[in-house]
Coordinates of C-alpha atoms in Angstrom, one line a residue:
Chain H
X265 CA 113.0 135.2 124.5
X266 CA 113.5 138.3 122.5
X267 CA 115.9 136.5 120.1
X268 CA 113.3 133.9 119.4
X269 CA 110.4 136.4 118.9
X270 CA 110.3 135.8 115.1
X271 CA 110.1 132.0 115.6
X272 CA 107.3 132.5 118.1
X273 CA 105.5 134.8 115.6
X274 CA 105.8 132.0 112.9
X275 CA 104.3 129.4 115.3
X276 CA 101.6 131.8 116.4
X277 CA 100.6 132.5 112.8
X278 CA 100.6 128.8 111.9
X279 CA 98.4 127.8 114.9
X280 CA 96.1 130.8 114.3
X281 CA 95.5 129.6 110.7
X282 CA 94.9 126.1 111.9
X283 CA 92.3 127.3 114.4
X284 CA 90.7 129.3 111.6
X285 CA 90.6 126.3 109.2
X286 CA 89.0 124.2 111.9
X287 CA 86.5 126.7 113.3
X288 CA 85.6 129.0 110.4
X289 CA 82.7 128.0 108.2
X290 CA 82.7 130.6 105.4
X291 CA 84.5 129.6 102.2
X292 CA 86.1 133.0 101.8
X293 CA 87.4 133.0 105.4
X294 CA 89.0 129.6 104.8
X295 CA 90.9 131.1 101.9
X296 CA 92.2 133.8 104.2
X297 CA 93.2 131.2 106.8
X298 CA 95.2 129.3 104.2
X299 CA 96.9 132.6 103.2
X300 CA 97.9 133.2 106.8
X301 CA 99.4 129.6 106.9
X302 CA 101.3 130.3 103.8
X303 CA 102.6 133.6 105.1
X304 CA 103.8 131.9 108.3
X305 CA 105.8 129.3 106.3
X306 CA 107.2 132.1 104.1
X307 CA 108.2 134.1 107.2
X308 CA 109.8 130.9 108.6
X309 CA 112.1 130.6 105.5
X310 CA 113.0 134.2 105.7
X311 CA 113.9 134.0 109.4
X312 CA 116.0 131.0 108.7
X313 CA 118.0 132.7 105.9
X314 CA 118.5 136.0 107.8
X315 CA 121.9 136.8 109.3
X316 CA 122.3 140.1 111.2
X317 CA 124.4 142.7 109.6
X318 CA 124.8 140.9 106.3
X319 CA 124.4 141.9 102.7
X320 CA 122.0 141.0 99.9
X321 CA 123.4 138.0 98.0
X322 CA 124.3 139.9 94.8
X323 CA 127.5 138.9 93.1
X324 CA 128.7 142.3 92.0
X325 CA 128.2 143.8 95.5
X326 CA 130.2 141.1 97.2
X327 CA 132.9 142.4 99.6
X328 CA 136.3 140.9 100.1
X329 CA 136.3 137.2 101.0
X330 CA 137.5 137.8 104.6
X331 CA 134.4 139.7 105.7
X332 CA 131.9 137.9 103.5
X333 CA 128.6 138.1 105.3
X334 CA 125.6 137.4 103.0
X335 CA 122.1 136.2 103.6
X336 CA 121.3 132.8 102.1
X337 CA 119.9 133.2 98.6
X338 CA 118.2 129.8 98.2
X339 CA 115.2 130.4 100.6
X340 CA 114.5 133.8 99.1
X341 CA 114.2 132.2 95.6
X342 CA 112.0 129.5 97.2
X343 CA 109.6 131.8 98.9
X344 CA 109.2 133.8 95.7
X345 CA 108.1 130.6 94.0
X346 CA 105.9 129.9 97.0
X347 CA 104.3 133.3 96.8
X348 CA 103.5 132.8 93.1
X349 CA 102.0 129.3 93.8
X350 CA 100.0 130.8 96.7
X351 CA 98.6 133.4 94.4
X352 CA 97.5 130.7 92.0
X353 CA 95.8 128.6 94.6
X354 CA 94.1 131.7 96.1
X355 CA 92.8 132.8 92.8
X356 CA 91.5 129.3 92.0
X357 CA 89.9 128.9 95.4
X358 CA 88.2 132.3 95.1
X359 CA 86.9 131.4 91.6
X360 CA 85.5 128.1 92.9
X361 CA 84.0 129.9 95.9
X362 CA 82.2 132.4 93.6
X363 CA 81.0 129.5 91.4
X364 CA 79.7 127.7 94.5
X365 CA 77.9 130.8 95.6
X366 CA 76.3 131.2 92.2
X367 CA 75.0 127.6 92.2
X368 CA 74.0 127.3 95.9
X369 CA 73.3 130.9 97.1
X370 CA 75.4 130.3 100.2
X371 CA 79.0 130.2 101.3
X372 CA 78.3 128.5 104.7
X373 CA 79.8 125.0 104.7
X374 CA 77.0 123.8 107.1
X375 CA 74.3 124.8 104.6
X376 CA 76.3 123.3 101.6
X377 CA 76.0 119.9 103.3
X378 CA 78.4 118.1 101.0
X379 CA 77.4 117.0 97.6
X380 CA 75.4 113.8 98.3
X381 CA 71.9 115.2 97.8
X382 CA 72.0 115.1 94.0
X383 CA 69.1 114.1 91.7
Chain B
X160 CA 121.5 110.1 74.9
X161 CA 120.1 107.9 77.7
X162 CA 121.2 110.4 80.3
X163 CA 118.8 113.1 79.0
X164 CA 115.7 110.9 79.2
X165 CA 114.5 111.7 82.7
X166 CA 114.1 115.4 82.0
X167 CA 112.6 114.8 78.6
X168 CA 109.9 112.6 80.2
X169 CA 108.9 115.4 82.5
X170 CA 109.2 118.3 80.1
X171 CA 107.4 116.8 77.1
X172 CA 103.9 117.0 78.6
X173 CA 104.7 120.4 80.2
X174 CA 105.6 121.9 76.8
X175 CA 102.7 120.2 75.0
X176 CA 100.3 121.6 77.7
X177 CA 101.3 125.2 76.9
X178 CA 101.3 124.6 73.2
X179 CA 97.6 123.7 73.2
X180 CA 96.3 127.2 72.3
X181 CA 98.7 127.2 69.3
X182 CA 97.6 123.7 68.3
X183 CA 94.1 125.1 67.7
X184 CA 95.2 125.4 64.1
X185 CA 94.6 121.7 63.8
X186 CA 91.3 119.9 64.1
X187 CA 90.4 118.1 67.3
X188 CA 91.2 114.7 65.8
X189 CA 94.7 115.8 64.8
X190 CA 95.3 117.3 68.3
X191 CA 94.2 114.1 70.0
X192 CA 96.4 112.0 67.7
X193 CA 99.4 114.2 68.5
X194 CA 98.9 114.0 72.2
X195 CA 98.4 110.2 72.1
X196 CA 101.7 110.0 70.2
X197 CA 103.4 112.1 72.8
X198 CA 102.1 110.1 75.7
X199 CA 103.1 106.9 73.9
X200 CA 106.6 108.4 73.5
X201 CA 106.7 109.0 77.3
X202 CA 105.7 105.4 77.9
X203 CA 108.3 104.1 75.5
X204 CA 111.0 106.1 77.2
X205 CA 109.9 104.8 80.6
X206 CA 110.0 101.2 79.5
X207 CA 113.3 101.9 77.8
X208 CA 114.8 102.7 81.2
X209 CA 113.8 99.4 82.7
X210 CA 116.8 97.3 81.5
X211 CA 119.6 99.8 82.5
X212 CA 118.0 100.7 85.9
X213 CA 115.5 98.2 87.3
X214 CA 117.2 95.0 86.0
X215 CA 120.8 96.2 86.6
X216 CA 119.8 97.6 90.1
X217 CA 121.5 100.9 89.3
X218 CA 120.5 104.5 90.3
X219 CA 120.6 107.3 87.7
X220 CA 120.9 110.9 88.6
X221 CA 120.1 113.9 86.5
X222 CA 121.5 117.2 87.8
X223 CA 119.6 120.1 86.3
X224 CA 121.8 122.8 84.7
X225 CA 125.1 121.0 85.3
X226 CA 127.7 120.4 82.6
X227 CA 127.7 116.7 83.3
X228 CA 124.1 115.8 84.4
X229 CA 125.0 112.3 85.4
X230 CA 127.1 113.2 88.4
X231 CA 125.5 113.8 91.8
X232 CA 127.7 116.7 92.8
X233 CA 129.1 118.2 89.5
X234 CA 130.9 121.1 91.2
X235 CA 133.3 118.9 93.1
X236 CA 131.7 119.8 96.4
X237 CA 130.8 117.1 98.9
X238 CA 127.1 118.3 99.0
X239 CA 124.7 118.9 96.1
X240 CA 123.6 122.4 95.4
X241 CA 121.4 121.9 92.3
X242 CA 118.1 120.3 91.8
X243 CA 118.7 116.6 91.2
X244 CA 116.4 114.1 89.7
X245 CA 116.9 110.5 90.9
X246 CA 115.7 107.6 88.9
X247 CA 116.0 104.3 90.7
X248 CA 113.8 101.3 90.3
X249 CA 111.1 102.7 92.7
X250 CA 110.7 106.0 91.0
X251 CA 110.6 104.2 87.7
X252 CA 107.9 102.0 89.0
X253 CA 105.8 105.0 90.0
X254 CA 106.5 106.6 86.6
X255 CA 105.3 103.5 84.8
X256 CA 102.0 103.5 86.7
X257 CA 101.5 107.2 85.8
X258 CA 102.5 106.6 82.2
X259 CA 100.2 103.7 81.5
X260 CA 97.2 105.1 83.4
X261 CA 97.6 108.5 81.7
X262 CA 97.6 107.1 78.1
X263 CA 94.6 104.9 78.7
X264 CA 92.7 107.6 80.4
X265 CA 93.5 110.0 77.6
X266 CA 92.4 107.5 75.0
X267 CA 89.1 107.2 76.8
X268 CA 88.6 110.9 77.3
X269 CA 89.6 111.7 73.7
X270 CA 86.5 109.7 72.7
X271 CA 84.3 110.8 75.5
X272 CA 84.8 114.5 76.3
X273 CA 82.7 116.5 73.8
X274 CA 84.5 118.3 71.0
X275 CA 83.7 121.8 72.0
X276 CA 85.9 124.9 72.3
X277 CA 86.7 124.4 76.0
X278 CA 88.2 121.0 75.2
X279 CA 91.6 122.6 74.8
X280 CA 91.6 123.6 78.4
X281 CA 90.8 120.1 79.4
X282 CA 93.8 118.9 77.4
X283 CA 96.1 121.6 78.8
X284 CA 95.1 120.7 82.4
X285 CA 95.4 117.0 81.7
X286 CA 98.9 117.3 80.4
X287 CA 99.9 119.6 83.3
X288 CA 98.6 117.0 85.7
X289 CA 100.6 114.3 84.0
X290 CA 103.7 116.4 84.1
X291 CA 103.2 117.1 87.8
X292 CA 102.8 113.5 88.6
X293 CA 105.8 112.4 86.6
X294 CA 107.9 115.1 88.3
X295 CA 106.7 113.9 91.8
X296 CA 107.8 110.4 91.0
X297 CA 111.3 111.4 89.8
X298 CA 112.5 114.3 91.9
X299 CA 115.0 114.0 94.6
X300 CA 114.6 117.5 95.9
X301 CA 112.1 118.4 98.6
X302 CA 111.2 121.8 97.3
X303 CA 111.0 120.6 93.8
X304 CA 108.6 117.9 95.0
X305 CA 106.5 120.6 96.6
X306 CA 106.3 122.5 93.3
X307 CA 105.2 119.4 91.3
X308 CA 102.7 118.6 94.1
X309 CA 101.2 122.0 93.6
X310 CA 101.1 121.7 89.8
X311 CA 99.2 118.4 90.2
X312 CA 96.9 119.8 92.8
X313 CA 96.0 123.0 91.0
X314 CA 95.4 121.4 87.6
X315 CA 93.5 118.5 89.3
X316 CA 91.2 120.9 91.1
X317 CA 90.5 122.8 87.9
X318 CA 89.8 119.5 86.1
X319 CA 87.3 118.5 88.9
X320 CA 85.2 121.6 88.1
X321 CA 85.6 121.1 84.4
X322 CA 81.9 120.3 83.8
X323 CA 80.4 123.7 84.6
X324 CA 76.8 122.6 84.1
X325 CA 76.9 120.3 87.1
X326 CA 75.5 121.9 90.3
X327 CA 78.0 120.5 92.9
X328 CA 81.3 120.3 91.0
X329 CA 82.6 123.7 92.0
X330 CA 82.2 122.8 95.7
X331 CA 83.8 119.4 95.1
X332 CA 86.7 121.1 93.4
X333 CA 86.9 123.7 96.3
X334 CA 87.1 120.8 98.8
X335 CA 89.9 119.2 96.8
X336 CA 92.0 122.4 96.5
X337 CA 91.4 123.2 100.2
X338 CA 92.7 119.8 101.3
X339 CA 95.6 119.9 98.8
X340 CA 96.6 123.4 100.0
X341 CA 96.5 122.3 103.6
X342 CA 98.5 119.3 102.8
X343 CA 101.1 121.2 100.8
X344 CA 101.4 123.9 103.5
X345 CA 102.0 121.2 106.1
X346 CA 104.6 119.6 103.7
X347 CA 106.4 122.9 103.2
X348 CA 106.5 123.4 107.0
X349 CA 108.1 120.0 107.4
X350 CA 110.6 120.8 104.6
X351 CA 111.4 124.1 106.3
X352 CA 112.2 122.2 109.6
X353 CA 114.6 119.9 107.7
X354 CA 116.2 122.9 105.9
X355 CA 116.7 124.7 109.2
X356 CA 118.9 121.9 110.4
X357 CA 120.8 120.6 107.4
X358 CA 120.8 123.6 105.0
X359 CA 119.8 121.5 102.0
X360 CA 116.7 120.2 100.2
X361 CA 118.3 117.2 98.7
X362 CA 116.6 114.0 100.1
X363 CA 119.7 111.9 99.8
X364 CA 122.0 114.5 101.4
X365 CA 119.6 115.1 104.3
X366 CA 119.4 111.3 104.8
X367 CA 123.1 110.9 104.9
X368 CA 123.5 113.5 107.7
X369 CA 120.2 112.8 109.5
X370 CA 120.5 113.5 113.3
X371 CA 116.8 112.5 114.0
X372 CA 116.3 115.3 116.6
X373 CA 112.9 116.5 117.9
X374 CA 112.6 118.8 115.0
X375 CA 113.1 115.9 112.6
X376 CA 110.3 114.0 114.4
X377 CA 108.0 117.0 113.9
X378 CA 109.0 117.2 110.3
X379 CA 108.4 113.5 109.8
X380 CA 104.8 113.9 111.1
X381 CA 104.1 116.9 108.9
X382 CA 105.5 115.3 105.8
X383 CA 103.9 111.9 106.2
X384 CA 100.6 113.4 107.3
X385 CA 100.5 115.6 104.2
X386 CA 101.1 112.6 101.9
X387 CA 98.5 110.4 103.7
X388 CA 96.0 113.3 103.3
X389 CA 96.6 113.4 99.6
X390 CA 96.4 109.6 99.3
X391 CA 93.0 109.6 101.2
X392 CA 93.8 107.3 104.2
X393 CA 91.0 107.1 106.7
X394 CA 91.1 109.9 109.2
X395 CA 91.7 112.2 106.2
X396 CA 89.4 110.5 103.7
X397 CA 86.3 112.8 103.9
X398 CA 87.1 114.7 100.7
X399 CA 87.5 111.5 98.6
X400 CA 83.9 110.5 98.0
X401 CA 82.7 114.1 97.2
X402 CA 85.6 114.9 94.9
X403 CA 85.8 111.6 93.1
X404 CA 82.0 111.4 92.5
X405 CA 81.6 114.9 91.2
X406 CA 84.6 114.9 88.8
X407 CA 84.2 113.7 85.2
X408 CA 85.0 110.0 85.0
X409 CA 88.5 110.3 83.4
X410 CA 89.4 112.9 86.0
X411 CA 88.4 110.6 88.8
X412 CA 90.8 108.0 87.3
X413 CA 93.6 110.6 87.2
X414 CA 92.9 111.8 90.8
X415 CA 93.2 108.1 91.9
X416 CA 96.6 107.9 90.3
X417 CA 97.6 111.1 92.1
X418 CA 96.6 109.4 95.3
X419 CA 98.8 106.4 94.4
X420 CA 101.8 108.7 93.6
X421 CA 101.4 110.4 97.0
X422 CA 101.3 107.0 98.7
X423 CA 104.5 106.0 96.9
X424 CA 106.0 109.3 97.9
X425 CA 105.0 108.6 101.5
X426 CA 106.8 105.3 101.5
X427 CA 109.8 106.9 99.8
X428 CA 110.0 109.6 102.5
X429 CA 109.6 107.0 105.2
X430 CA 112.5 104.9 103.9
X431 CA 114.9 107.2 102.1
X432 CA 114.5 110.4 104.0
X433 CA 113.8 109.4 107.6
X434 CA 114.9 105.7 107.6
X435 CA 118.0 104.7 109.6
X436 CA 121.0 106.3 108.0
X437 CA 124.6 105.2 107.8
X438 CA 125.3 106.5 111.4
X439 CA 122.3 104.6 112.7
X440 CA 119.9 107.4 113.6
X441 CA 116.5 107.4 112.1
X442 CA 112.8 106.6 112.7
X443 CA 111.9 103.6 114.8
X444 CA 110.5 101.2 112.1
X445 CA 108.4 99.2 114.5
X446 CA 106.4 102.3 115.7
X447 CA 106.1 103.7 112.2
X448 CA 105.1 100.3 110.9
X449 CA 102.3 99.9 113.5
X450 CA 101.0 103.4 112.8
X451 CA 100.8 102.6 109.1
X452 CA 99.1 99.3 109.8
X453 CA 96.5 101.0 112.0
X454 CA 95.8 103.6 109.2
X455 CA 95.6 100.7 106.7
X456 CA 93.1 98.6 108.7
X457 CA 90.9 101.6 109.5
X458 CA 91.0 102.6 105.8
X459 CA 90.1 99.1 104.6
X460 CA 87.3 98.6 107.0
X461 CA 85.6 102.0 107.1
X462 CA 86.0 102.4 103.3
X463 CA 84.3 99.1 102.5
X464 CA 81.5 99.5 105.1
X465 CA 80.7 102.9 103.8
X466 CA 80.8 101.6 100.2
X467 CA 78.2 98.9 100.9
X468 CA 75.4 101.3 101.7
X469 CA 75.9 103.7 98.7
X470 CA 73.3 104.1 95.9
X471 CA 75.5 106.4 93.9
X472 CA 77.9 104.3 91.7
X473 CA 80.7 106.9 91.8
X474 CA 80.5 107.4 95.6
X475 CA 80.6 103.6 95.9
X476 CA 83.7 103.4 93.8
X477 CA 85.3 106.3 95.7
X478 CA 84.8 104.6 99.0
X479 CA 86.4 101.4 97.5
X480 CA 89.4 103.6 96.5
X481 CA 89.8 104.4 100.2
X482 CA 89.4 100.8 101.2
X483 CA 92.0 99.6 98.6
X484 CA 94.5 102.2 99.8
X485 CA 94.2 100.3 103.1
X486 CA 95.6 97.1 101.6
X487 CA 98.7 98.9 100.4
X488 CA 99.2 100.5 103.7
X489 CA 98.7 97.2 105.5
X490 CA 101.2 95.3 103.3
X491 CA 103.9 97.9 103.5
X492 CA 103.2 98.6 107.1
X493 CA 103.7 95.0 108.1
X494 CA 106.9 94.9 106.1
X495 CA 108.2 98.0 107.9
X496 CA 107.2 96.6 111.3
X497 CA 109.0 93.3 110.6
X498 CA 112.1 95.3 109.5
X499 CA 112.0 97.2 112.8
X500 CA 111.8 93.9 114.7
X501 CA 115.4 93.3 113.7
X502 CA 115.1 89.6 112.8
X503 CA 116.5 89.2 109.3
X504 CA 115.1 85.7 108.8
X505 CA 111.6 86.9 109.5
X506 CA 112.1 89.7 107.0
X507 CA 113.4 87.3 104.4
X508 CA 110.6 84.8 104.9
X509 CA 107.5 87.1 105.0
X510 CA 108.4 90.8 105.6
X511 CA 109.8 91.3 102.2
X512 CA 106.8 89.5 100.6
X513 CA 104.5 91.8 102.5
X514 CA 106.2 94.9 101.1
X515 CA 106.3 93.4 97.6
X516 CA 102.6 92.6 97.9
X517 CA 101.7 96.1 99.0
X518 CA 103.8 97.8 96.3
X519 CA 102.4 95.3 93.6
X520 CA 98.9 96.2 94.8
X521 CA 99.5 99.9 94.1
X522 CA 100.1 99.0 90.4
X523 CA 97.2 96.5 90.2
X524 CA 94.9 98.9 91.9
X525 CA 95.8 101.8 89.6
X526 CA 94.8 99.6 86.6
X527 CA 91.6 98.1 87.8
X528 CA 90.4 101.2 89.6
X529 CA 91.0 103.2 86.5
X530 CA 89.0 100.7 84.4
X531 CA 86.1 100.8 86.9
X532 CA 86.1 104.6 87.0
X533 CA 86.1 104.8 83.2
X534 CA 83.2 102.3 82.9
X535 CA 81.3 104.3 85.6
X536 CA 81.6 107.2 83.2
X537 CA 80.0 105.1 80.5
X538 CA 77.1 104.2 82.8
X539 CA 76.6 107.8 83.9
X540 CA 76.5 108.9 80.3
X541 CA 74.0 106.2 79.3
X542 CA 71.4 106.8 82.0
X543 CA 72.1 110.5 82.7
X544 CA 72.4 109.8 86.4
X545 CA 74.7 108.2 88.9
X546 CA 71.9 106.6 90.9
X547 CA 72.1 102.8 90.8
X548 CA 68.3 102.6 91.5
X549 CA 67.5 104.1 88.1
X550 CA 69.9 102.0 86.1
X551 CA 68.9 98.6 84.6
X552 CA 69.8 96.3 81.7
X553 CA 72.9 97.9 80.4
X554 CA 74.3 94.5 79.4
X555 CA 71.9 94.4 76.4
X556 CA 73.5 97.3 74.5
X557 CA 77.0 97.6 75.7
X558 CA 78.7 94.3 75.5
X559 CA 82.2 95.7 75.8
X560 CA 81.5 97.8 78.8
X561 CA 79.8 94.8 80.5
X562 CA 82.8 92.6 79.9
X563 CA 85.4 95.1 81.0
X564 CA 83.3 96.0 84.1
X565 CA 83.2 92.3 85.1
X566 CA 87.0 92.1 84.7
X567 CA 87.5 95.1 86.8
X568 CA 85.0 94.1 89.5
X569 CA 86.5 90.6 89.8
X570 CA 90.0 92.0 89.9
X571 CA 89.1 94.4 92.7
X572 CA 87.5 91.5 94.7
X573 CA 90.6 89.3 94.2
X574 CA 89.2 86.5 92.1
X575 CA 91.9 84.2 90.7
X576 CA 92.7 84.9 87.0
X577 CA 93.0 88.6 87.5
X578 CA 95.7 90.8 88.9
X579 CA 94.0 91.8 92.2
X580 CA 94.2 88.1 93.3
X581 CA 98.0 87.9 93.1
X582 CA 98.9 90.9 95.1
X583 CA 96.1 90.3 97.7
X584 CA 97.3 86.7 98.1
X585 CA 100.8 87.9 98.8
X586 CA 99.4 90.3 101.4
X587 CA 97.2 87.7 103.1
X588 CA 99.9 85.1 103.3
X589 CA 102.6 87.3 104.7
X590 CA 100.3 89.3 107.0
X591 CA 98.9 85.9 108.4
X592 CA 102.4 85.0 109.6
X593 CA 102.7 88.4 111.2
X594 CA 99.3 88.6 112.8
X595 CA 96.4 86.3 111.9
X596 CA 93.7 88.8 113.0
X597 CA 94.9 91.4 110.5
X598 CA 94.8 88.8 107.7
X599 CA 91.3 87.8 108.6
X600 CA 90.1 91.4 108.5
X601 CA 91.7 91.8 105.1
X602 CA 89.9 88.7 103.7
X603 CA 86.6 89.8 105.2
X604 CA 87.0 93.2 103.6
X605 CA 87.7 91.5 100.3
X606 CA 84.4 89.5 100.6
X607 CA 82.5 92.7 101.3
X608 CA 84.1 94.3 98.2
X609 CA 82.8 91.5 96.1
X610 CA 79.4 91.9 97.6
X611 CA 79.1 95.6 96.8
X612 CA 80.4 95.1 93.2
X613 CA 77.8 92.3 92.7
X614 CA 75.2 94.9 93.7
X615 CA 76.4 97.3 91.0
X616 CA 76.6 94.5 88.4
X617 CA 73.1 93.3 89.2
X618 CA 71.4 96.6 89.3
X619 CA 73.1 98.3 86.3
X620 CA 73.9 95.5 83.9
X621 CA 71.4 92.7 84.5
X622 CA 67.7 92.8 84.0
X623 CA 65.5 93.7 81.1
X624 CA 66.8 96.2 78.5
X625 CA 64.9 99.4 79.0
X626 CA 65.5 101.7 76.0
X627 CA 63.2 104.4 77.5
X628 CA 65.6 104.9 80.5
X629 CA 68.7 105.3 78.3
X630 CA 69.4 109.0 77.6
X631 CA 72.5 108.7 75.3
X632 CA 72.4 105.8 72.9
X633 CA 75.6 106.9 71.1
X634 CA 78.0 103.9 71.0
X635 CA 81.5 104.2 72.3
X636 CA 84.1 105.6 69.9
X637 CA 87.0 103.4 68.8
X638 CA 89.5 105.4 70.8
X639 CA 87.5 105.1 74.0
X640 CA 87.0 101.4 73.5
X641 CA 90.8 101.0 72.9
X642 CA 91.5 102.6 76.3
X643 CA 89.2 100.2 78.0
X644 CA 90.5 97.1 76.1
X645 CA 94.2 98.0 76.8
X646 CA 93.5 98.2 80.6
X647 CA 91.5 95.0 80.5
X648 CA 94.3 93.2 78.7
X649 CA 96.9 94.6 81.2
X650 CA 94.8 93.3 84.1
X651 CA 94.4 89.8 82.7
X652 CA 98.1 89.7 81.6
X653 CA 99.3 90.8 85.1
X654 CA 97.0 88.2 86.6
X655 CA 98.2 85.4 84.5
X656 CA 101.9 86.2 84.6
X657 CA 102.5 87.9 88.0
X658 CA 106.0 86.4 88.1
X659 CA 107.2 88.4 85.1
X660 CA 105.8 91.7 86.4
X661 CA 107.2 91.1 89.9
X662 CA 110.7 90.1 88.6
X663 CA 111.0 93.0 86.1
X664 CA 109.3 95.9 87.9
X665 CA 108.1 95.3 91.4
X666 CA 111.0 93.4 93.0
X667 CA 113.7 95.9 91.9
X668 CA 111.4 98.7 93.1
X669 CA 111.1 97.1 96.6
X670 CA 114.9 96.5 96.7
X671 CA 115.6 100.1 95.7
X672 CA 113.1 101.3 98.3
X673 CA 114.2 99.3 101.3
X674 CA 117.9 99.1 100.3
X675 CA 117.9 95.3 101.1
X676 CA 118.7 92.9 98.3

């Protein structure tokens, strides 16, 4: 149980964000929900790569080959990419939410009613 | 020289996108000409790859950053550690669709988007979108696929909101980016589940060691669901009408292609990632096939019934986009289900034809849907509205638009001399042998498609010419007409000589996808 606490956290965060995406109606809160989902996936990658009592994967710090214990470098590079991508999507979504508010004076999806009532 | 082509195809639009601010030294005309030349070069390279790959039935690898890019594992290890691009006949097929649609859409938009200062952002985003879609078709690495998917989603959402005067476009773009981000997060979660077990992102490597455990089943659901969401299959189709109708016309055409590429990727993952591997473990094709068939029939039927009652020309076409996606899902789904049945004679007689029809329909649909979206852009510009009730008599002024709209409408309804007929006939025939009910539903949907396009044709193009209703009388520029004419010629040519297209492009793609010759 205690060994799996991190995986349980990942699952909890993912389900929490899904619940928020389904039940929240404010455009800004949806952005927050997506950020939580992203964080849960990032945390999942970190947990996968982590090995207890191991070193950062830096070539010059590498110990002798017999006690070589390093964390996996690939997932760390990947989540750095994912954090940057998440930043881009968050920024774009917030800009679009602000523009939506400017044109419709509301952020509530129930009052935005889709886009069918044009001209 | 040939071995460097795959990366050049992806990188050319990417570099050109970020060079746009520098290219402001030139006039808009020069910039447009340069980008058309660049997209033409991309197309030439794609077609240049057909003989050595599609016709010879070979697979080409490009390992990024390796001394010898052609080898799959350049370090001498027995697993790949670098990002690998894989160009087989199927990814080439996807790339060709993207290449042709991109150049025709750009020709149209170069003549149609107003030459103002913000046009350089349009061009930048358009080229980024192209680069993302080409990358999605070529990559063999799950995480790299995710990155290209995000490039395409972010630039696509920004393009949807390009027209800032429109009241609803920011909300439409918000919907698109919300759905895209949910889909990509699901996809990344599925990728993480694969990585947790096999320690690699390479599709081919994961497939060769696939255990098909419970985690793999969850990953399969996450990955295929994300792709179906991006393609707009029915339970996840609610964003399609809003986004496609609010985006500028060339952007709707590009979004449609992004849906087609996602659909191709979905089939690619179903076969080459989770399909039965060498040691015999993999997804049950019969179950998967029936799930895809159900998605397809629902998409076809719900899409077309919603389209019939629309008064907005763009929403009507967007619902048809959903309904046409159903045909591809139905064709390929029937093929997968027949493959899972285990009878090789049944697969040879009609299962393979069903898959070929479904894959061929992806190509045909990309062409005629693109043409229809572009003509709807002309209609919208003439009358200043998308409401069909306030359009009349466009056939008097715009002969070219009328003719190409007729070609597109007849092609989508599956009338003989056009390309929609060939692929739809292949789907009907093979699906009838599998299950007559499904074939009857498909034919019925086709009839309803014809009915709703007749409605558009009668209300917008027929009737007396009313000059007082027309807002913008400016005739189409030469470049915009060229884009429309090229697409119309392709539709008629593929309709008259379907055998050539199938032999050279589609059949090798199906063989590369299913692995059965």
